[in-house]
Coordinates of C-alpha atoms in Angstrom, one line a residue:
Chain T
M23 CA 79.4 23.8 -0.3
R24 CA 82.4 23.5 -2.6
K25 CA 81.6 19.8 -3.2
R26 CA 78.0 20.7 -4.1
L27 CA 78.9 23.3 -6.7
P28 CA 79.4 20.8 -9.6
T29 CA 75.9 19.4 -8.8
I30 CA 74.4 22.9 -8.8
F31 CA 76.2 23.4 -12.1
L32 CA 74.6 20.3 -13.6
L33 CA 71.2 21.4 -12.2
L34 CA 71.5 24.7 -14.0
T35 CA 73.0 23.6 -17.3
L36 CA 72.3 19.9 -18.1
L37 CA 69.0 19.4 -16.2
P38 CA 66.9 22.1 -18.1
L39 CA 68.1 21.0 -21.5
A40 CA 67.8 17.3 -20.7
A41 CA 64.3 17.7 -19.2
G42 CA 63.3 19.8 -22.3
L43 CA 64.6 17.2 -24.7
A44 CA 63.1 14.3 -22.7
Y45 CA 59.7 16.1 -22.8
A46 CA 60.1 16.6 -26.5
L47 CA 60.8 12.9 -27.0
A48 CA 57.8 11.9 -24.9
Y49 CA 55.6 14.4 -26.8
S50 CA 56.8 13.3 -30.2
L51 CA 56.1 9.7 -29.3
G52 CA 52.5 10.5 -28.1
L53 CA 53.4 9.9 -24.4
A54 CA 52.9 13.5 -23.2
G55 CA 51.0 16.6 -23.9
A56 CA 47.4 17.4 -24.7
L57 CA 47.2 15.0 -27.6
Q58 CA 48.7 12.0 -25.9
A59 CA 47.2 8.8 -27.2
G60 CA 49.7 6.2 -26.2
L61 CA 53.0 5.2 -27.8
T62 CA 53.1 6.0 -31.5
T63 CA 55.7 6.6 -34.1
Q64 CA 53.4 8.3 -36.6
H65 CA 54.7 11.8 -35.9
W66 CA 58.3 10.6 -36.4
Q67 CA 57.3 8.8 -39.6
A68 CA 55.7 12.1 -40.8
V69 CA 58.8 14.1 -39.9
L70 CA 61.3 11.6 -41.3
G71 CA 59.3 11.3 -44.5
S72 CA 58.8 15.0 -45.0
P73 CA 61.0 16.5 -47.7
A74 CA 60.5 20.0 -46.2
V75 CA 62.2 18.9 -43.0
W76 CA 65.2 17.4 -44.8
F77 CA 65.4 20.4 -47.1
S78 CA 65.5 22.7 -44.0
L79 CA 68.2 20.7 -42.3
V80 CA 70.4 20.6 -45.5
L81 CA 69.7 24.2 -46.2
S82 CA 70.7 25.3 -42.7
L83 CA 73.8 23.2 -42.9
L84 CA 74.7 24.7 -46.2
V85 CA 74.1 28.3 -45.2
A86 CA 76.2 27.7 -42.0
L87 CA 79.0 26.1 -44.0
V88 CA 79.0 28.9 -46.7
V89 CA 78.9 31.7 -44.1
V90 CA 81.7 30.2 -42.0
V91 CA 83.9 29.6 -45.1
L92 CA 83.3 33.0 -46.5
S93 CA 83.8 34.7 -43.2
A94 CA 87.0 32.8 -42.5
A95 CA 88.3 33.7 -46.0
L96 CA 87.4 37.4 -45.6
A97 CA 88.8 37.6 -42.1
L98 CA 92.1 35.9 -43.2
T99 CA 92.4 38.3 -46.1
T100 CA 91.7 41.3 -43.9
V101 CA 94.3 40.2 -41.4
L102 CA 96.9 39.4 -44.1
V103 CA 96.3 42.8 -45.7
F104 CA 95.7 45.0 -42.6
H105 CA 97.7 43.3 -39.8
R106 CA 99.8 46.3 -39.3
E107 CA 96.8 48.7 -39.1
L108 CA 94.9 46.3 -36.8
G109 CA 97.8 46.3 -34.4
S110 CA 98.8 49.9 -34.2
N111 CA 96.5 52.3 -36.1
P112 CA 94.8 54.8 -33.8
L113 CA 91.5 53.9 -35.5
R114 CA 91.8 50.2 -34.8
F115 CA 89.0 50.5 -32.3
G116 CA 86.6 50.7 -35.3
A117 CA 87.4 47.0 -36.1
Y118 CA 85.4 46.1 -33.0
W119 CA 82.3 48.1 -33.8
P120 CA 80.5 45.3 -35.6
L121 CA 80.6 43.3 -32.3
A122 CA 78.0 45.7 -31.0
L123 CA 75.5 44.7 -33.6
P124 CA 72.9 42.2 -32.3
P125 CA 71.4 39.7 -34.8
I126 CA 68.0 41.4 -34.9
V127 CA 69.6 44.7 -35.8
A128 CA 71.9 43.0 -38.3
A129 CA 68.8 41.6 -39.9
F130 CA 67.1 45.0 -40.0
W131 CA 70.3 46.6 -41.4
G132 CA 70.4 43.8 -44.1
F133 CA 66.8 44.5 -45.0
Q134 CA 67.6 48.3 -45.3
L135 CA 70.7 47.6 -47.3
L136 CA 69.6 44.8 -49.6
G137 CA 65.9 45.3 -50.0
N138 CA 64.5 46.4 -53.4
S139 CA 64.1 49.9 -52.1
G140 CA 67.2 49.7 -49.9
L141 CA 70.5 51.5 -49.9
L142 CA 72.0 49.4 -52.7
A143 CA 68.9 49.8 -54.9
R144 CA 69.0 53.6 -54.3
L145 CA 72.7 53.6 -55.4
A146 CA 71.7 51.6 -58.4
A147 CA 68.9 54.1 -59.2
A148 CA 71.2 57.1 -58.7
T149 CA 73.7 55.6 -61.1
G150 CA 71.0 54.9 -63.7
C151 CA 71.3 51.1 -63.4
I152 CA 67.6 50.6 -62.5
S153 CA 64.6 52.8 -63.0
G154 CA 62.6 51.6 -60.0
P155 CA 62.5 49.2 -57.1
Q156 CA 61.0 46.5 -59.3
D157 CA 64.1 46.4 -61.4
F158 CA 66.4 45.6 -58.5
V159 CA 67.6 42.0 -58.3
P160 CA 65.9 40.3 -55.3
L161 CA 68.5 39.9 -52.6
I162 CA 66.2 39.2 -49.7
N163 CA 63.4 36.7 -49.2
D164 CA 65.0 35.0 -52.2
P165 CA 65.1 31.2 -52.8
W166 CA 68.9 31.2 -52.9
Q167 CA 69.3 32.7 -49.4
I168 CA 71.6 35.4 -50.7
G169 CA 70.3 38.0 -48.2
I170 CA 70.7 35.6 -45.2
T171 CA 74.1 34.5 -46.3
A172 CA 75.3 38.1 -47.0
V173 CA 74.1 39.4 -43.6
L174 CA 75.3 36.5 -41.6
T175 CA 78.7 36.8 -43.3
M176 CA 78.8 40.6 -42.6
A177 CA 78.1 39.9 -39.0
T178 CA 80.5 37.0 -38.6
F179 CA 83.6 38.1 -40.5
P180 CA 84.5 41.1 -38.3
F181 CA 84.4 38.8 -35.3
F182 CA 86.7 36.3 -37.0
T183 CA 89.0 39.2 -38.0
V184 CA 89.4 40.3 -34.4
V185 CA 90.1 36.8 -33.2
L186 CA 92.5 36.0 -36.1
H187 CA 94.4 39.2 -35.4
Q188 CA 94.7 38.1 -31.7
F189 CA 96.0 34.8 -32.9
Y190 CA 98.4 36.6 -35.3
R191 CA 100.1 38.1 -32.3
S192 CA 99.8 35.3 -29.8
E193 CA 101.3 32.8 -32.3
Q194 CA 104.3 35.1 -32.8
L195 CA 103.7 35.1 -36.6
P196 CA 106.1 38.0 -37.3
R197 CA 108.9 35.8 -35.9
L198 CA 107.8 32.8 -37.9
L199 CA 107.6 34.9 -41.0
E200 CA 111.1 36.3 -40.4
L201 CA 112.4 32.7 -40.1
A202 CA 110.6 31.7 -43.3
R203 CA 112.1 34.6 -45.2
S204 CA 115.5 33.9 -43.9
L205 CA 115.1 30.3 -45.2
G206 CA 114.3 31.8 -48.7
A207 CA 110.5 31.9 -48.7
T208 CA 108.8 34.5 -51.0
G209 CA 106.1 36.8 -49.8
Q210 CA 103.3 34.6 -51.3
Q211 CA 104.8 31.5 -49.8
C212 CA 104.9 33.3 -46.4
H213 CA 101.2 34.0 -46.7
W214 CA 100.0 30.7 -48.0
R215 CA 102.4 28.3 -46.3
V216 CA 103.0 30.0 -42.9
T217 CA 100.4 32.6 -42.0
A218 CA 97.2 31.0 -43.5
P219 CA 97.8 27.5 -42.1
V220 CA 98.7 28.7 -38.6
L221 CA 95.8 31.1 -38.4
L222 CA 93.2 28.7 -39.9
Q223 CA 94.3 25.9 -37.6
K224 CA 93.8 28.1 -34.6
L225 CA 90.5 29.4 -36.0
R226 CA 89.1 25.9 -36.7
P227 CA 87.4 25.3 -33.3
L228 CA 85.7 28.7 -33.5
M229 CA 84.6 27.9 -37.0
V230 CA 83.0 24.7 -35.8
L231 CA 81.3 26.5 -32.9
Y232 CA 80.1 29.3 -35.1
G233 CA 78.9 26.9 -37.6
V234 CA 76.7 25.4 -34.9
F235 CA 75.4 28.8 -34.0
L236 CA 74.6 29.7 -37.6
F237 CA 72.9 26.3 -38.1
G238 CA 70.3 27.4 -35.6
A239 CA 70.3 31.1 -36.6
Y240 CA 66.9 32.6 -36.0
E241 CA 66.6 36.4 -36.3
V242 CA 68.2 36.9 -39.7
P243 CA 66.3 34.1 -41.5
L244 CA 63.1 35.3 -39.8
L245 CA 63.4 38.7 -41.4
L246 CA 65.3 37.9 -44.6
G247 CA 64.3 34.3 -45.5
S248 CA 61.8 33.1 -48.0
Q249 CA 58.6 31.3 -47.0
S250 CA 59.3 28.4 -49.3
A251 CA 62.9 27.7 -48.2
R252 CA 63.0 27.9 -44.4
M253 CA 66.0 27.4 -42.2
I254 CA 65.5 24.8 -39.4
S255 CA 64.9 27.2 -36.5
I256 CA 62.2 29.0 -38.6
L257 CA 60.6 25.7 -39.5
I258 CA 60.5 24.6 -35.8
A259 CA 59.2 28.0 -34.6
Q260 CA 56.4 27.9 -37.3
K261 CA 55.4 24.4 -36.2
F262 CA 55.3 25.4 -32.6
R263 CA 53.3 28.6 -33.3
R264 CA 50.6 27.1 -35.5
F265 CA 47.1 26.9 -34.2
D266 CA 46.8 23.3 -35.3
L267 CA 47.8 21.3 -32.2
Q268 CA 48.5 18.3 -34.5
D269 CA 51.7 20.1 -35.5
L270 CA 53.2 20.1 -32.0
P271 CA 54.4 16.5 -31.9
Q272 CA 56.2 17.1 -35.2
A273 CA 57.6 20.3 -33.9
Y274 CA 59.2 18.4 -31.0
A275 CA 60.4 15.6 -33.3
I276 CA 62.2 18.2 -35.5
T277 CA 63.6 19.8 -32.4
L278 CA 65.1 16.4 -31.5
L279 CA 66.6 16.1 -35.0
Y280 CA 68.1 19.5 -34.7
A281 CA 69.5 18.5 -31.2
A282 CA 71.0 15.3 -32.7
V283 CA 72.8 17.3 -35.4
V284 CA 74.2 19.8 -32.9
L285 CA 75.3 17.0 -30.5
A286 CA 76.9 15.1 -33.3
V287 CA 78.9 18.1 -34.5
L288 CA 80.0 18.9 -30.9
L289 CA 81.0 15.3 -30.3
V290 CA 82.9 14.9 -33.5
F291 CA 84.7 18.2 -33.6
R292 CA 84.9 19.0 -29.8
P293 CA 85.5 22.7 -30.3
G294 CA 86.2 23.3 -26.7
R295 CA 89.2 21.0 -26.5
Q296 CA 91.1 22.4 -29.5
M297 CA 92.3 25.7 -28.2
N298 CA 95.9 24.9 -28.6
G299 CA 95.5 23.4 -32.1
S300 CA 95.5 19.8 -30.8
V301 CA 92.5 17.9 -32.1
Chain L
M19 CA 110.0 40.1 -16.5
N20 CA 107.8 43.0 -15.5
V21 CA 104.5 42.7 -13.6
F22 CA 102.4 42.9 -16.7
E23 CA 104.4 40.0 -18.2
K24 CA 103.8 38.0 -15.0
W25 CA 100.1 38.8 -15.2
R26 CA 100.0 37.6 -18.8
R27 CA 101.6 34.3 -17.8
L28 CA 98.6 33.8 -15.4
Q29 CA 96.3 33.7 -18.4
P30 CA 94.7 30.5 -19.7
Q31 CA 97.0 27.6 -20.5
R32 CA 94.6 24.7 -20.9
G33 CA 92.4 23.9 -23.8
E34 CA 88.9 23.2 -22.5
G35 CA 87.5 26.7 -22.5
L36 CA 86.4 28.9 -25.3
P37 CA 88.3 28.1 -28.5
F38 CA 89.2 31.8 -28.7
K39 CA 90.1 34.5 -26.3
L40 CA 88.2 37.6 -26.9
N41 CA 89.3 39.5 -23.9
F42 CA 89.7 43.0 -25.5
D43 CA 93.3 43.0 -24.5
W44 CA 93.9 45.9 -26.8
N45 CA 97.5 46.6 -26.2
K46 CA 98.9 43.1 -25.8
G47 CA 102.1 42.6 -27.9
K48 CA 104.5 45.0 -29.2
P49 CA 104.0 47.3 -32.2
P50 CA 104.8 45.4 -35.3
S51 CA 108.3 45.6 -36.8
P52 CA 108.3 46.6 -40.5
R53 CA 110.5 43.7 -41.4
G54 CA 108.8 41.0 -39.3
E55 CA 105.2 41.7 -40.2
G56 CA 105.4 41.8 -44.0
T57 CA 103.6 44.5 -46.0
G58 CA 100.7 46.5 -44.8
V59 CA 98.7 48.4 -47.4
G60 CA 98.3 51.7 -45.7
R61 CA 95.8 53.8 -43.8
A62 CA 93.3 54.8 -46.5
P63 CA 92.0 51.3 -47.4
F64 CA 91.9 50.5 -43.7
A65 CA 89.9 53.6 -43.0
A66 CA 87.6 52.6 -45.9
L67 CA 87.0 49.2 -44.2
L68 CA 86.3 50.9 -40.9
L69 CA 83.8 53.2 -42.6
L70 CA 82.0 50.1 -43.9
F71 CA 81.9 48.7 -40.4
A72 CA 80.6 52.0 -39.1
L73 CA 78.0 52.4 -41.8
P74 CA 75.1 50.6 -40.1
F75 CA 75.6 52.7 -36.9
A76 CA 75.4 55.9 -38.9
Y77 CA 72.6 54.7 -41.3
L78 CA 70.3 53.6 -38.5
L79 CA 70.8 56.8 -36.5
L80 CA 70.1 58.8 -39.7
L81 CA 67.0 56.8 -40.4
S82 CA 65.7 57.3 -36.9
L83 CA 66.1 61.1 -37.4
A84 CA 64.6 61.2 -40.9
M85 CA 61.3 62.9 -41.4
Q86 CA 60.8 61.1 -44.7
W87 CA 63.2 59.0 -46.7
R88 CA 61.6 57.8 -49.9
F89 CA 63.0 55.9 -52.8
P90 CA 65.2 56.8 -54.7
L91 CA 66.7 59.5 -52.4
L92 CA 70.1 58.7 -51.1
L93 CA 69.6 61.0 -48.1
P94 CA 66.6 61.9 -46.0
E95 CA 64.4 64.8 -47.0
G96 CA 64.9 66.4 -43.6
L97 CA 66.0 65.6 -40.1
S98 CA 64.0 66.0 -36.9
L99 CA 63.5 64.5 -33.4
E100 CA 59.9 63.9 -34.2
H101 CA 60.1 60.1 -34.2
W102 CA 62.2 60.1 -31.0
Q103 CA 59.7 62.2 -29.2
L104 CA 56.8 60.2 -30.5
A105 CA 58.3 56.9 -29.8
W106 CA 59.3 58.0 -26.3
R107 CA 55.8 59.3 -25.6
I108 CA 53.6 56.6 -27.1
G109 CA 55.8 53.8 -28.3
G110 CA 57.0 52.6 -24.9
L111 CA 60.6 52.7 -25.9
A112 CA 61.7 54.2 -22.6
D113 CA 60.1 51.4 -20.8
S114 CA 61.7 48.8 -23.1
L115 CA 65.1 50.5 -22.7
G116 CA 64.8 50.4 -18.9
L117 CA 63.5 46.8 -19.0
S118 CA 66.4 45.7 -21.2
A119 CA 68.9 47.4 -19.1
V120 CA 67.6 45.9 -15.9
C121 CA 67.3 42.4 -17.4
A122 CA 70.8 42.5 -18.9
A123 CA 72.3 43.9 -15.7
V124 CA 70.6 41.3 -13.4
V125 CA 71.5 38.4 -15.7
A126 CA 75.1 39.6 -16.2
L127 CA 75.7 40.2 -12.5
S128 CA 74.2 36.9 -11.4
S129 CA 75.7 34.7 -14.2
T130 CA 79.2 36.4 -13.8
A131 CA 79.2 35.9 -10.0
L132 CA 78.0 32.3 -10.0
G133 CA 79.9 31.4 -13.2
F134 CA 83.1 32.7 -11.6
R135 CA 82.6 30.7 -8.5
M136 CA 81.5 27.7 -10.4
A137 CA 84.4 27.8 -12.8
H138 CA 86.7 27.8 -9.7
A139 CA 85.2 24.6 -8.6
I140 CA 85.1 23.0 -12.1
A141 CA 88.7 24.0 -12.8
A142 CA 89.9 21.8 -9.9
H143 CA 87.4 19.0 -10.5
H144 CA 88.7 15.6 -11.7
R145 CA 86.0 15.6 -14.4
R146 CA 86.8 19.1 -15.6
R147 CA 86.7 18.2 -19.3
L148 CA 83.3 16.6 -19.1
L149 CA 81.8 19.4 -17.1
V150 CA 83.2 22.0 -19.5
A151 CA 81.8 20.0 -22.4
I152 CA 78.4 20.0 -20.7
A153 CA 78.6 23.8 -20.4
Y154 CA 78.8 23.9 -24.2
L155 CA 75.5 22.2 -24.7
P156 CA 73.0 25.0 -23.8
Y157 CA 75.4 27.6 -25.1
A158 CA 75.6 25.9 -28.6
F159 CA 71.8 25.4 -28.8
S160 CA 69.8 27.9 -30.7
P161 CA 68.2 30.1 -27.9
V162 CA 64.8 30.1 -29.6
I163 CA 64.7 26.2 -29.9
Y164 CA 66.0 25.9 -26.3
A165 CA 63.1 28.2 -25.2
F166 CA 60.6 26.0 -27.0
C167 CA 62.1 23.0 -25.1
L168 CA 61.7 24.9 -21.8
Q169 CA 58.3 26.4 -22.5
F170 CA 56.2 23.6 -21.0
F171 CA 58.0 23.8 -17.7
F172 CA 57.7 27.6 -17.6
L173 CA 54.0 27.3 -18.4
K174 CA 53.6 24.7 -15.6
T175 CA 55.3 27.0 -13.1
N176 CA 53.5 30.1 -14.2
L177 CA 56.8 31.7 -15.2
A178 CA 55.9 32.0 -18.9
G179 CA 55.1 35.6 -19.9
T180 CA 56.6 37.0 -16.7
L181 CA 59.8 39.1 -16.1
A182 CA 61.0 36.5 -13.7
G183 CA 60.6 33.8 -16.4
V184 CA 62.5 35.8 -18.9
L185 CA 65.3 36.5 -16.4
L186 CA 65.5 32.8 -15.5
G187 CA 65.5 31.8 -19.2
Q188 CA 68.3 34.3 -20.0
F189 CA 70.3 33.2 -17.0
L190 CA 70.1 29.5 -18.1
L191 CA 71.5 30.6 -21.4
V192 CA 74.2 33.0 -20.2
F193 CA 75.4 31.2 -17.2
P194 CA 77.1 28.3 -19.1
F195 CA 78.8 30.9 -21.3
S196 CA 80.1 32.5 -18.2
V197 CA 81.5 29.2 -16.9
I198 CA 83.2 28.6 -20.2
L199 CA 84.6 32.1 -20.1
F200 CA 86.1 31.8 -16.6
V201 CA 87.2 28.2 -16.5
N202 CA 90.5 28.9 -18.1
H203 CA 91.1 31.8 -15.8
W204 CA 91.8 29.4 -13.0
T205 CA 95.3 28.5 -13.9
P206 CA 97.6 26.4 -11.7
R207 CA 99.4 29.6 -10.9
L208 CA 96.3 31.2 -9.6
R209 CA 95.4 28.1 -7.6
N210 CA 98.9 28.1 -6.2
M211 CA 98.5 31.7 -5.1
E212 CA 95.3 30.6 -3.3
A213 CA 97.1 27.7 -1.7
L214 CA 99.8 30.1 -0.5
V215 CA 97.2 32.2 1.4
Y216 CA 96.0 29.1 3.2
T217 CA 99.6 28.0 3.9
L218 CA 100.2 31.4 5.5
G219 CA 97.2 31.0 7.7
G220 CA 94.6 32.9 5.7
S221 CA 91.0 31.9 5.6
A222 CA 89.0 31.1 2.4
G223 CA 87.3 34.5 2.8
A224 CA 90.6 36.2 3.0
A225 CA 91.9 34.3 -0.1
W226 CA 88.9 35.5 -2.1
R227 CA 88.9 39.1 -0.7
R228 CA 92.6 39.8 -0.6
V229 CA 94.0 37.8 -3.5
L230 CA 91.6 36.1 -5.9
L231 CA 89.1 38.8 -6.5
P232 CA 91.7 41.7 -6.9
V233 CA 93.8 39.6 -9.2
S234 CA 90.8 38.6 -11.2
R235 CA 89.3 42.1 -11.6
P236 CA 90.1 42.5 -15.3
A237 CA 88.7 39.0 -16.1
L238 CA 85.6 39.7 -14.0
L239 CA 85.0 43.0 -15.8
N240 CA 85.5 41.3 -19.1
G241 CA 83.0 38.6 -18.1
L242 CA 80.5 41.1 -16.9
F243 CA 80.8 43.0 -20.2
Q244 CA 80.3 39.9 -22.4
T245 CA 77.5 38.4 -20.4
F246 CA 75.7 41.8 -20.4
L247 CA 76.0 41.9 -24.2
L248 CA 74.6 38.4 -24.5
A249 CA 71.5 39.2 -22.4
W250 CA 71.1 42.7 -23.9
F251 CA 71.0 41.2 -27.5
E252 CA 68.7 38.3 -26.6
Y253 CA 65.6 38.1 -28.7
G254 CA 64.6 34.5 -29.6
L255 CA 64.3 33.1 -26.1
T256 CA 62.8 36.3 -24.7
T257 CA 60.0 36.3 -27.2
V258 CA 59.1 32.7 -26.6
L259 CA 59.3 32.6 -22.8
G260 CA 58.1 36.2 -22.5
Q261 CA 55.2 35.5 -24.8
G262 CA 55.2 39.1 -25.9
R263 CA 54.5 40.3 -22.4
V264 CA 58.1 41.3 -21.6
P265 CA 58.8 43.8 -24.3
T266 CA 62.6 44.2 -24.1
L267 CA 64.3 46.4 -26.7
P268 CA 65.0 43.6 -29.3
V269 CA 61.3 42.5 -29.0
R270 CA 60.2 46.0 -29.5
V271 CA 62.5 46.4 -32.6
Y272 CA 61.0 43.3 -34.1
Q273 CA 57.5 44.6 -33.4
Y274 CA 58.2 47.8 -35.2
I275 CA 59.7 45.9 -38.2
G276 CA 56.6 43.8 -38.3
E277 CA 54.4 47.0 -38.3
A278 CA 56.4 48.2 -41.3
N279 CA 57.6 51.2 -39.2
P280 CA 61.3 51.6 -40.3
Y281 CA 61.8 54.9 -38.4
F282 CA 60.8 53.4 -35.0
A283 CA 62.7 50.2 -35.8
A284 CA 65.8 52.3 -36.6
L285 CA 65.3 54.2 -33.4
G286 CA 65.0 51.1 -31.3
S287 CA 68.0 49.6 -33.2
T288 CA 70.0 52.8 -32.4
L289 CA 69.2 52.4 -28.7
L290 CA 70.2 48.8 -28.9
I291 CA 73.6 49.3 -30.5
W292 CA 75.0 52.5 -29.1
P293 CA 75.1 51.5 -25.4
P294 CA 77.2 48.4 -26.2
L295 CA 79.5 50.5 -28.3
L296 CA 79.9 52.9 -25.3
L297 CA 80.7 49.9 -23.1
L298 CA 83.2 48.7 -25.7
W299 CA 84.8 52.1 -25.7
L300 CA 85.0 52.1 -21.9
N301 CA 86.5 48.7 -21.9
Y302 CA 89.1 50.0 -24.4
R303 CA 89.9 52.9 -22.2
Y304 CA 90.1 50.7 -19.1
Q305 CA 92.5 48.2 -20.9
N306 CA 94.6 51.1 -22.1
R307 CA 94.9 52.5 -18.6
T308 CA 95.6 49.1 -17.0
H309 CA 98.3 48.5 -19.6
A310 CA 99.8 52.0 -19.0
A311 CA 99.8 51.4 -15.2
F312 CA 101.5 48.0 -15.6
A313 CA 104.0 49.5 -18.0
D314 CA 104.9 52.3 -15.6
R315 CA 105.8 50.0 -12.8

């Protein structure tokens, strides 16, 4: 039984994904599905020649990158400023609360917060900055993806904060800082030359992994994204859900493009192997 | 070295697992020394930050209880349980809550049990790194896109649109995470403890029953908790493989948002976020108690 366990593991993890991707490849090449008409590359040509597909891929990568960088910066600042409170304050349990927010609720909360009749708009109206919802700057369904970026950052940065604070203690940073100070480092130097590099180096694999998750984020762009600028998961879902069956081969081709990007990132950065800071 | 310190040394050493360790080990480490930790800025700004974190929880609860909350009012015009009663009676929220709880519990129990056992085998395998890398693939994939890849096979096997199909789909998503979570738990020290049982004449069953499972109880509870949350929060895969016929709580919340019914959506969201918070709190209390018990010895 014990020898068979790795085989069962492969059957449950690799086989479904590999089978799904193989079917997607066959479908996109006209070799499977209801529309199969023999080997053809026309669907791939259509996908690779489509500006909308490349725009979605680049947009998704950019959103993921911006969210990860912003979240890491916010989390690092929070840990630098509140490390003592995060470690010993009786209220520190509150720092874990955002971990209980699922993406669909985060998206709904973002809608309620940033919408043109949302909480921020109400505050703006109460302070006399705007006279009605129409005056409020559009923060959701906007072409610049401000709403998506803001909500994904709000959801990601508390998690990074919790993890960074665990690193702060596991890496014995207080001792390192004491050593730095005894060698003459100033407070600022301690922050930027000791704490930040050590924590960010530890956080890097998680940043990569989270970047991959955010690249394929679905719920938040579904609710807060614009119709003209779609993230890749939304584009794929829309292609799959259209009534026109001619879109299905393209949907599978875009899925394979997405898979190629995810695999490339995982292969290049290998987030699972960097736990101890060694790349 | 006390027992707690010894236990900590049994914790993950090798680097193939999750690139972070979120084990809710609330009390690990000593209280910070004023000199060593630099400058904190005090309790008031920290409390303000926590208030920001708590704002969605309070806001969504308030919205679910609001009778009317029109622009530009900052607070609802009145509070009542009307939406709760209505949603409970005709909205099917009770069914969705039960369905979500059953789905998450089944997926969490099965993936934790199998993931724990599988991680034991993988940790000792000569191709450990490769197997762990493979576990990352479905876990890193967007669940909704993964579901579209699987959809054909689920349709062929008549699993699409059924509870069994959703359970299987969620299991395929959560199980690799469980393996990643547990693989670092199997340290050489723990394996040596297992070997010692065999050396002393114990059977494999005895090793698991008397040593491995008791020693691993905190890790198992942590794994159960995290896998439960993953399944409880799942929306993308459930909506594709369930085809709208398995209305778990996240699916129901999205349905209410689509119907432009913010009060019911807030109600569903409240039901979705408060149970995990309760679990988080219980985990917090459990870790505190465990820590205190170890410290007393």
